Amino acid sequence: MTSSDPHHVSHIAIIMDGNGRWAKERGLPRAEGHRAGAESIREVTEACIELGVKYLTLYAFSSENWNRPQSEVDALMKLLDRFLDDKASELDKQKIRLQAIGDLDKLPAATRKRLDRIQEQTKNHQTMTLVLALSYGAREEITAAVRSIAKAAIAGEISPEEIDTKLIAQHLYTKDIPDPDLLIRTSGEMRVSNFLLWQISYSEIVIVKKMWPDFRQGDLFAAVEEYNKRHRRFGAL
Ligand code: FPP
């Protein structure tokens, strides 16, 4: 498959589920599952580069995750800080652009600062864009878009008749990112969980039984193979 193929996977989005259960199965604290999950991120990023995938969007922290016990929220933020510190030079070296989407103002100031710095540092990189969904919820994203469009309408900058799907898409966090071709969820759960509700309208969904910390490059290749199979079937019609 080459990128001139119209069915080439150029954007993969992943709901990284099952860190807690992975840890529990091993009698480890949940934070250990998240730590192991961070390693899967490295694997999958490498695999995406190999496949020529241009966007990888990871659901790293949802709006609902703020309701977890404070100790787990703290552990996830600490892990995120460490991830950003560890990855900054690697991302830069591999020419990967980092982009964060979500209600980023809710993040701790120090985390926000790291994100801003790495996003600025990598903004012109073109190997691939790694999109981290942080403090992200699709309903919240759509709500913010509606609010901003209403403000523009009241200010007389747009008329209600001008509101179409394109305009709405331009008000989402993902305004500069194409829609995902493939959505993967691990741990066998069959839910979308408030992730990219608008953007996945036409995405293929692949559910993988493995817990996220066990997800390896081969699992990503298998999911892409499944995506390709579905499209080959369409091609045969
Ligand atoms: C789902 O597992 C995963 C998360 C809530 C967070 C994802 C975070 C990482 C993969 C590692 C951290 C990396 C960064 C960049 C922050 P779960 O806890 O919902 O698992 P469970 O459903 O088994 O309880």
Tab-separated table of C-alpha atoms and ligand atoms in Angstrom:
chain	number	residue	atom	x	y	z
A	1	MET	CA	0.000	0.000	0.000
A	2	THR	CA	1.273	3.428	-0.856
A	3	SER	CA	-0.042	6.811	0.163
A	4	SER	CA	-1.417	7.292	-3.360
A	5	ASP	CA	-3.862	4.478	-2.577
A	6	PRO	CA	-7.157	6.159	-1.612
A	7	HIS	CA	-7.710	3.534	1.100
A	8	HIS	CA	-4.280	3.960	2.660
A	9	VAL	CA	-4.593	4.417	6.397
A	10	SER	CA	-3.406	7.928	7.068
A	11	HIS	CA	-5.002	8.452	10.475
A	12	ILE	CA	-5.321	5.875	13.252
A	13	ALA	CA	-7.092	6.732	16.509
A	14	ILE	CA	-6.784	4.479	19.548
A	15	ILE	CA	-8.778	4.080	22.748
A	16	MET	CA	-6.049	2.650	24.986
A	17	ASP	CA	-8.144	0.599	27.374
A	18	GLY	CA	-7.328	-2.049	29.970
A	19	ASN	CA	-4.320	-0.704	31.870
A	20	GLY	CA	-6.083	-1.172	35.200
A	21	ARG	CA	-7.168	-4.745	34.466
A	22	TRP	CA	-3.712	-5.623	33.146
A	23	ALA	CA	-2.241	-4.499	36.472
A	24	LYS	CA	-4.915	-6.234	38.528
A	25	GLU	CA	-4.306	-9.549	36.753
A	26	ARG	CA	-0.707	-9.295	37.918
A	27	GLY	CA	-1.452	-8.100	41.445
A	28	LEU	CA	0.147	-4.729	40.662
A	29	PRO	CA	-1.100	-1.221	41.478
A	30	ARG	CA	-3.114	0.420	38.655
A	31	ALA	CA	-0.372	2.995	38.116
A	32	GLU	CA	1.910	0.146	37.002
A	33	GLY	CA	-0.598	-0.651	34.254
A	34	HIS	CA	-0.469	2.933	33.052
A	35	ARG	CA	3.327	2.851	33.175
A	36	ALA	CA	3.379	-0.302	31.049
A	37	GLY	CA	0.836	1.337	28.740
A	38	ALA	CA	3.244	4.176	28.050
A	39	GLU	CA	5.652	1.600	26.563
A	40	SER	CA	2.938	0.455	24.137
A	41	ILE	CA	2.704	4.058	22.914
A	42	ARG	CA	6.347	3.944	21.881
A	43	GLU	CA	5.832	0.635	20.029
A	44	VAL	CA	2.763	1.842	18.199
A	45	THR	CA	4.345	5.142	17.185
A	46	GLU	CA	7.227	3.215	15.607
A	47	ALA	CA	4.813	0.921	13.779
A	48	CYS	CA	2.876	3.908	12.430
A	49	ILE	CA	6.038	5.485	11.053
A	50	GLU	CA	6.859	2.184	9.354
A	51	LEU	CA	3.408	2.111	7.733
A	52	GLY	CA	3.520	5.726	6.604
A	53	VAL	CA	0.610	6.673	8.864
A	54	LYS	CA	0.479	10.464	9.114
A	55	TYR	CA	-1.671	10.915	12.237
A	56	LEU	CA	-1.895	8.819	15.380
A	57	THR	CA	-4.439	10.044	17.929
A	58	LEU	CA	-4.341	8.526	21.405
A	59	TYR	CA	-7.044	8.841	24.051
A	60	ALA	CA	-4.670	9.419	26.952
A	61	PHE	CA	-6.955	11.144	29.449
A	62	SER	CA	-10.693	11.705	29.165
A	63	SER	CA	-12.851	14.441	30.707
A	64	GLU	CA	-14.369	11.675	32.845
A	65	ASN	CA	-10.946	10.557	34.073
A	66	TRP	CA	-10.849	13.640	36.339
A	67	ASN	CA	-13.408	11.774	38.482
A	68	ARG	CA	-10.984	8.950	39.316
A	69	PRO	CA	-9.398	8.937	42.797
A	70	GLN	CA	-7.016	11.881	43.177
A	71	SER	CA	-4.094	9.474	43.652
A	72	GLU	CA	-4.699	7.916	40.231
A	73	VAL	CA	-5.172	11.309	38.557
A	74	ASP	CA	-1.872	12.403	40.116
A	75	ALA	CA	-0.153	9.224	38.940
A	76	LEU	CA	-1.410	9.753	35.374
A	77	MET	CA	-0.301	13.393	35.332
A	78	LYS	CA	3.105	12.398	36.666
A	79	LEU	CA	3.362	9.748	33.969
A	80	LEU	CA	2.348	12.270	31.347
A	81	ASP	CA	5.023	14.689	32.577
A	82	ARG	CA	7.615	11.940	32.434
A	83	PHE	CA	6.404	10.829	29.016
A	84	LEU	CA	6.769	14.398	27.729
A	85	ASP	CA	10.209	14.835	29.301
A	86	ASP	CA	11.458	11.492	27.958
A	87	LYS	CA	9.948	11.825	24.505
A	88	ALA	CA	10.720	15.463	23.750
A	89	SER	CA	14.129	14.833	22.191
A	90	GLU	CA	13.046	11.569	20.549
A	91	LEU	CA	10.068	13.239	18.878
A	92	ASP	CA	12.307	16.044	17.717
A	93	LYS	CA	14.906	13.617	16.358
A	94	GLN	CA	12.333	11.541	14.480
A	95	LYS	CA	10.650	14.700	13.188
A	96	ILE	CA	7.341	13.871	14.829
A	97	ARG	CA	4.975	16.728	15.530
A	98	LEU	CA	3.160	16.604	18.846
A	99	GLN	CA	-0.288	18.069	19.130
A	100	ALA	CA	-2.603	18.022	22.136
A	101	ILE	CA	-6.387	18.223	21.920
A	102	GLY	CA	-8.834	18.663	24.781
A	103	ASP	CA	-9.675	21.070	27.559
A	104	LEU	CA	-5.995	21.703	28.209
A	105	ASP	CA	-6.629	24.546	30.669
A	106	LYS	CA	-7.678	21.910	33.179
A	107	LEU	CA	-4.217	20.307	33.183
A	108	PRO	CA	-1.710	21.209	35.900
A	109	ALA	CA	0.228	24.357	34.927
A	110	ALA	CA	3.562	22.529	34.768
A	111	THR	CA	2.135	19.870	32.442
A	112	ARG	CA	0.530	22.515	30.271
A	113	LYS	CA	3.864	24.301	30.025
A	114	ARG	CA	5.656	21.140	28.899
A	115	LEU	CA	2.986	20.524	26.274
A	116	ASP	CA	3.176	24.075	24.961
A	117	ARG	CA	6.948	23.869	24.723
A	118	ILE	CA	7.027	20.538	22.849
A	119	GLN	CA	4.208	21.554	20.525
A	120	GLU	CA	6.111	24.716	19.646
A	121	GLN	CA	9.394	22.827	19.257
A	122	THR	CA	7.925	20.182	16.920
A	123	LYS	CA	5.321	22.207	15.032
A	124	ASN	CA	7.052	21.994	11.648
A	125	HIS	CA	7.884	18.285	11.778
A	126	GLN	CA	6.418	16.171	9.023
A	127	THR	CA	7.161	12.480	9.592
A	128	MET	CA	3.934	12.094	11.507
A	129	THR	CA	1.680	13.928	13.943
A	130	LEU	CA	1.140	12.333	17.345
A	131	VAL	CA	-2.101	13.720	18.728
A	132	LEU	CA	-2.630	13.303	22.465
A	133	ALA	CA	-6.238	13.647	23.600
A	134	LEU	CA	-5.938	15.020	27.127
A	135	SER	CA	-8.810	16.122	29.329
A	136	TYR	CA	-10.729	15.291	26.178
A	137	GLY	CA	-14.431	14.625	25.760
A	138	ALA	CA	-16.254	14.741	22.426
A	139	ARG	CA	-19.470	16.174	23.841
A	140	GLU	CA	-17.456	18.870	25.591
A	141	GLU	CA	-15.602	19.562	22.328
A	142	ILE	CA	-18.854	19.892	20.377
A	143	THR	CA	-20.343	22.060	23.132
A	144	ALA	CA	-17.352	24.409	22.979
A	145	ALA	CA	-17.718	24.575	19.189
A	146	VAL	CA	-21.427	25.446	19.458
A	147	ARG	CA	-20.639	28.149	21.987
A	148	SER	CA	-17.981	29.691	19.801
A	149	ILE	CA	-20.205	29.591	16.699
A	150	ALA	CA	-23.051	31.210	18.684
A	151	LYS	CA	-20.702	33.981	19.762
A	152	ALA	CA	-19.636	34.575	16.158
A	153	ALA	CA	-23.281	34.690	15.084
A	154	ILE	CA	-24.240	37.155	17.801
A	155	ALA	CA	-21.265	39.304	16.863
A	156	GLY	CA	-22.639	39.349	13.311
A	157	GLU	CA	-19.560	37.596	11.873
A	158	ILE	CA	-21.606	34.711	10.469
A	159	SER	CA	-25.278	34.154	9.740
A	160	PRO	CA	-27.061	30.969	10.949
A	161	GLU	CA	-27.486	29.933	7.293
A	162	GLU	CA	-23.736	29.710	6.946
A	163	ILE	CA	-23.491	27.029	9.628
A	164	ASP	CA	-22.737	23.745	7.875
A	165	THR	CA	-20.738	20.597	8.669
A	166	LYS	CA	-17.561	22.203	7.387
A	167	LEU	CA	-17.927	25.231	9.645
A	168	ILE	CA	-18.637	23.035	12.654
A	169	ALA	CA	-15.553	20.907	11.897
A	170	GLN	CA	-13.501	24.104	11.802
A	171	HIS	CA	-14.525	24.861	15.372
A	172	LEU	CA	-13.440	21.497	16.774
A	173	TYR	CA	-10.063	20.867	18.428
A	174	THR	CA	-9.254	18.728	15.387
A	175	LYS	CA	-9.792	21.492	12.831
A	176	ASP	CA	-6.424	20.872	11.148
A	177	ILE	CA	-6.525	17.078	11.401
A	178	PRO	CA	-8.220	14.736	8.890
A	179	ASP	CA	-10.840	12.318	10.244
A	180	PRO	CA	-9.538	8.932	11.458
A	181	ASP	CA	-9.672	6.104	8.911
A	182	LEU	CA	-9.361	3.487	11.602
A	183	LEU	CA	-10.415	3.476	15.263
A	184	ILE	CA	-8.894	0.789	17.462
A	185	ARG	CA	-10.057	-0.034	20.976
A	186	THR	CA	-8.236	-2.515	23.174
A	187	SER	CA	-9.488	-4.742	26.025
A	188	GLY	CA	-12.443	-6.018	23.985
A	189	GLU	CA	-14.880	-3.291	25.035
A	190	MET	CA	-17.323	-2.215	22.325
A	191	ARG	CA	-17.868	1.408	23.287
A	192	VAL	CA	-16.836	4.760	21.894
A	193	SER	CA	-16.710	6.437	25.331
A	194	ASN	CA	-17.057	10.062	24.254
A	195	PHE	CA	-14.050	9.880	21.908
A	196	LEU	CA	-14.067	11.874	18.636
A	197	LEU	CA	-17.824	11.444	18.154
A	198	TRP	CA	-17.990	13.836	15.217
A	199	GLN	CA	-14.769	12.709	13.569
A	200	ILE	CA	-15.359	8.925	13.520
A	201	SER	CA	-18.581	9.113	11.483
A	202	TYR	CA	-17.030	7.029	8.688
A	203	SER	CA	-14.122	5.334	10.499
A	204	GLU	CA	-13.637	1.575	10.459
A	205	ILE	CA	-13.680	0.225	14.009
A	206	VAL	CA	-11.442	-2.640	15.097
A	207	ILE	CA	-11.803	-4.070	18.595
A	208	VAL	CA	-8.781	-5.910	19.966
A	209	LYS	CA	-9.093	-8.287	22.934
A	210	LYS	CA	-5.655	-7.579	24.381
A	211	MET	CA	-5.227	-5.111	27.220
A	212	TRP	CA	-3.388	-1.945	26.132
A	213	PRO	CA	-0.079	-2.767	27.913
A	214	ASP	CA	0.091	-6.024	25.882
A	215	PHE	CA	-0.543	-4.246	22.567
A	216	ARG	CA	2.520	-4.539	20.320
A	217	GLN	CA	3.523	-3.611	16.763
A	218	GLY	CA	2.160	-6.881	15.400
A	219	ASP	CA	-1.252	-6.051	16.854
A	220	LEU	CA	-1.254	-2.726	15.051
A	221	PHE	CA	-0.240	-4.373	11.776
A	222	ALA	CA	-3.070	-6.901	12.248
A	223	ALA	CA	-5.617	-4.112	12.812
A	224	VAL	CA	-4.448	-2.339	9.654
A	225	GLU	CA	-4.643	-5.645	7.758
A	226	GLU	CA	-8.257	-5.976	8.936
A	227	TYR	CA	-8.923	-2.426	7.714
A	228	ASN	CA	-7.378	-3.271	4.336
A	229	LYS	CA	-9.439	-6.458	4.040
A	230	ARG	CA	-12.652	-4.516	4.546
A	231	HIS	CA	-11.656	-2.088	1.818
A	232	ARG	CA	-10.600	-4.811	-0.577
A	233	ARG	CA	-14.094	-6.215	-0.147
A	234	PHE	CA	-15.615	-2.844	-1.080
A	235	GLY	CA	-13.258	-2.660	-4.044
A	236	ALA	CA	-14.597	-5.997	-5.321
A	237	LEU	CA	-18.186	-4.761	-5.533
B	1	FPP	C1	-7.279	3.080	30.201
B	1	FPP	O1	-7.040	2.080	31.110
B	1	FPP	C2	-6.175	4.018	30.056
B	1	FPP	C3	-6.151	5.284	30.567
B	1	FPP	C4	-7.226	5.857	31.371
B	1	FPP	C5	-4.997	6.188	30.364
B	1	FPP	C6	-4.090	5.926	29.209
B	1	FPP	C7	-2.708	6.214	29.619
B	1	FPP	C8	-1.598	5.556	29.213
B	1	FPP	C9	-1.638	4.502	28.200
B	1	FPP	C10	-0.269	5.783	29.790
B	1	FPP	C11	0.066	7.167	30.086
B	1	FPP	C12	0.607	7.858	28.969
B	1	FPP	C13	0.352	9.140	28.753
B	1	FPP	C14	0.852	9.808	27.529
B	1	FPP	C15	-0.455	9.895	29.725
B	1	FPP	P1	-8.028	1.923	32.336
B	1	FPP	O2	-7.347	2.499	33.522
B	1	FPP	O3	-9.347	2.493	32.018
B	1	FPP	O4	-8.089	0.359	32.437
B	1	FPP	P2	-9.287	-0.501	33.034
B	1	FPP	O5	-10.470	-0.256	32.154
B	1	FPP	O6	-8.747	-1.878	32.933
B	1	FPP	O7	-9.486	-0.053	34.442
